[in-house]
Coordinates of N, CA and C in Angstrom, one line a residue:
X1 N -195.7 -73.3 88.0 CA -194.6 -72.5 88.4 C -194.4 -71.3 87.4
X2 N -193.8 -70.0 87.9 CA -194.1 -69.0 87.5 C -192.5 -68.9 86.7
X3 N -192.3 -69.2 85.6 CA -191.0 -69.3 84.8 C -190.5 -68.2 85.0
X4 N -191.5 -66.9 84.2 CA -190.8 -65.4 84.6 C -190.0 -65.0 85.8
X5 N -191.1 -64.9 86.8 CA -190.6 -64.8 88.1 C -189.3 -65.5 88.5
X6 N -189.5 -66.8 88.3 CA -188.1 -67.6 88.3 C -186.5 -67.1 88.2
X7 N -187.3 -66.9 86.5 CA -185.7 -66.2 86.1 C -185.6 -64.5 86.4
X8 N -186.7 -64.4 87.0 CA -185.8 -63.2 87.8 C -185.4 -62.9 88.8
X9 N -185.8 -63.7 89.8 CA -185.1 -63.9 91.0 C -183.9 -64.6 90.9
X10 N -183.9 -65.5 89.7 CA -182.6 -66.1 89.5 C -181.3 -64.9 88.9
X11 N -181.8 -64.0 87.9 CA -181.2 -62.8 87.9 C -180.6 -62.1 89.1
X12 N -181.7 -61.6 90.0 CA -181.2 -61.2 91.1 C -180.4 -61.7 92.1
X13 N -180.6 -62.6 92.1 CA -179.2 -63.7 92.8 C -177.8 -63.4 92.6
X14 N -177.7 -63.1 91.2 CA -176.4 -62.6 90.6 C -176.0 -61.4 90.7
X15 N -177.0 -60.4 90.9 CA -177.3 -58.9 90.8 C -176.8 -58.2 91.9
X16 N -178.1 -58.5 93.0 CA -178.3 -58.0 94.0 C -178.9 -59.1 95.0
X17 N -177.6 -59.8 95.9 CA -177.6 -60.8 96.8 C -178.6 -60.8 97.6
X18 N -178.6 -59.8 98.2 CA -179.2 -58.9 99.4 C -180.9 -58.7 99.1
X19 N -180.9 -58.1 98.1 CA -182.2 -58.2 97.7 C -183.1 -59.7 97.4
X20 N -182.2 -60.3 96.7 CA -182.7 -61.7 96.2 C -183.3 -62.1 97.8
X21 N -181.9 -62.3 99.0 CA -182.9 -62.9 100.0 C -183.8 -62.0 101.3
X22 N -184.2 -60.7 100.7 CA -185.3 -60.1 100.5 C -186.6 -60.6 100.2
X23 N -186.5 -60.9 98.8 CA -187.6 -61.9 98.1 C -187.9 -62.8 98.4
X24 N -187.0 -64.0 99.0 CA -187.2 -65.1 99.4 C -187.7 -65.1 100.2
X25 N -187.2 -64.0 101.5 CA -188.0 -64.5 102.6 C -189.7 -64.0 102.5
X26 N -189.9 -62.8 101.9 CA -191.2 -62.6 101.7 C -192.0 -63.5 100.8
X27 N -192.0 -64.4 99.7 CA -192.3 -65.6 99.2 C -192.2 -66.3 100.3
X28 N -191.4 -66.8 100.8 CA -191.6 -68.0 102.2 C -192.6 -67.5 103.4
X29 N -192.8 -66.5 103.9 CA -193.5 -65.8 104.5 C -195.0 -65.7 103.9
X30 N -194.8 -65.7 102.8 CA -196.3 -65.5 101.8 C -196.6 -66.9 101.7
X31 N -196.0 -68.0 102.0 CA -196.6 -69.1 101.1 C -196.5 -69.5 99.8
X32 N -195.7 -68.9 99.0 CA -195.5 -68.6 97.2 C -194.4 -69.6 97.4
X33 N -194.7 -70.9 97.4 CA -193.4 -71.9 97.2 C -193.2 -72.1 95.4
X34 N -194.1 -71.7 95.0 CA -194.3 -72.0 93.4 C -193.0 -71.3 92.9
X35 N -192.8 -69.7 93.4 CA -191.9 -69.2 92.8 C -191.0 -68.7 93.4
X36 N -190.5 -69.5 94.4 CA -189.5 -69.9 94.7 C -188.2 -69.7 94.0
X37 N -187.0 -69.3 93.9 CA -185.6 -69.4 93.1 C -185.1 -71.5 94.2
X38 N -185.8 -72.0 94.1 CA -185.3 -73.4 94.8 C -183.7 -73.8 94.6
X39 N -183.1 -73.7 93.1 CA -181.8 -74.5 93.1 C -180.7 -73.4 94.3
X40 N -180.9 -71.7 93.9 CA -180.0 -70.7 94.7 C -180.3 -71.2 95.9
X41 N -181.5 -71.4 96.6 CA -182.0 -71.9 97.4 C -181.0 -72.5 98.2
X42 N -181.2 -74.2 97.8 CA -180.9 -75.1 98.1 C -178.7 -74.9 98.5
X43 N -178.6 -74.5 97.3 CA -177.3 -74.3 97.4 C -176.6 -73.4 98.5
X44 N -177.7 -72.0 98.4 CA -177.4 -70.9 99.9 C -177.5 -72.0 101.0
X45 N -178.4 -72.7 101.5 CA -178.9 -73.8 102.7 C -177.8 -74.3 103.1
X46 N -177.2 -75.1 102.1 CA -175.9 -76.3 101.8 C -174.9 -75.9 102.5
X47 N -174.5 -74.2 101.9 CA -173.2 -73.6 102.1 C -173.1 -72.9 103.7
X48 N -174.7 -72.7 104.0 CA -174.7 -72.1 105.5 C -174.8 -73.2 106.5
X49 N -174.7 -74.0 106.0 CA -174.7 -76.0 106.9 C -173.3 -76.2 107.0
X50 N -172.4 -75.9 105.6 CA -171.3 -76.1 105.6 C -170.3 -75.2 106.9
X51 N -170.3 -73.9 106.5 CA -170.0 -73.0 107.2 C -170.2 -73.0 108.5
X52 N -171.3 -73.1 109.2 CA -171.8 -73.0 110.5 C -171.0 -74.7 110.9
X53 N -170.9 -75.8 109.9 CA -170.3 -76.9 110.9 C -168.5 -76.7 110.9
X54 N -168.3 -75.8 109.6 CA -166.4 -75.5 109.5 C -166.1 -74.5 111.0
X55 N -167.4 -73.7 111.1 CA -166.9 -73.1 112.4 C -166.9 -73.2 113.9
X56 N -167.6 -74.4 113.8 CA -168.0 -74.7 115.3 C -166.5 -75.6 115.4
X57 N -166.3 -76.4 114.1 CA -164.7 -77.4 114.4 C -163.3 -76.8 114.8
X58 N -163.2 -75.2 113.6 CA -162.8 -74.4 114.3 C -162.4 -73.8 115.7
X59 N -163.8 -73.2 115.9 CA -163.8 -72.9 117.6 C -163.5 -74.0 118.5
X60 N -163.6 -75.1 118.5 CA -163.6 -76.2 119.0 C -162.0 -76.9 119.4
X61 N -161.4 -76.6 117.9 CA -159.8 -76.9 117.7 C -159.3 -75.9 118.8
X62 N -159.7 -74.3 118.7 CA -158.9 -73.3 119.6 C -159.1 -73.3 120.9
X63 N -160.4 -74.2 121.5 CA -160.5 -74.4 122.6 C -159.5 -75.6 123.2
X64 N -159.6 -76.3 122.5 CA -158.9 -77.0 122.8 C -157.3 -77.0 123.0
X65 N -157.0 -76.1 122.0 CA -155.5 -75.6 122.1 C -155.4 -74.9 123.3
X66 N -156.4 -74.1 124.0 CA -155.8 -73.1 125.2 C -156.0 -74.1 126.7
X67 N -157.0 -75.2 126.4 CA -157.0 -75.8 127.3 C -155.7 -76.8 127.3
X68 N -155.0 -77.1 126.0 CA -153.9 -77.9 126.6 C -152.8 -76.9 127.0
X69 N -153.0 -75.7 126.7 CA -151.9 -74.7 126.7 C -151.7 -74.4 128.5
X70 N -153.3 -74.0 129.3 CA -153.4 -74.0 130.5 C -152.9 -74.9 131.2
X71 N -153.3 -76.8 130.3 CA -152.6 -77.6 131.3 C -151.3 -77.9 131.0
X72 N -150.6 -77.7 130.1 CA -148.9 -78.2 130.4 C -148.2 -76.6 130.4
X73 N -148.9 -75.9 129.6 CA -147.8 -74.6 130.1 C -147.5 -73.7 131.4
X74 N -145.9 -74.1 132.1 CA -145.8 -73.4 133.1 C -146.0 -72.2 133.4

């Protein structure tokens, strides 16, 4: 594993968001799993699992409010 690289994508993470997953995708695209930022990684993964399931319960709750709304409100 490439330490350098590491800690500078791990810099960039902090830096420049946007760019960091720039880098990542071109390392995953390349095949370069060595030098990988994995822990930002994993954590970005986690929070977009999180998010994508907080919103679907969301949308879900408001559907459901208009449909009881259509059926009892006169």
């Amino acid at each position: 594993m490439n330490s350098e690289l590491s800690l500078k994508l791990n810099q960039l993470y902090e830096q420049d968001f946007h760019l960091w997953v720039q880098q990542t995708i071109q390392l995953l695209e390349s095949k370069h799993f060595e030098e990988l930022d994995c822990q930002n990684l994993i954590e970005e993964l986690d929070s977009l699992g999180k998010n994508d399931q907080n919103a679907l319960k969301s949308n879900l709750r408001i559907l459901l409010m208009h449909l009881l709304k259509y059926r009892f409100q006169p």
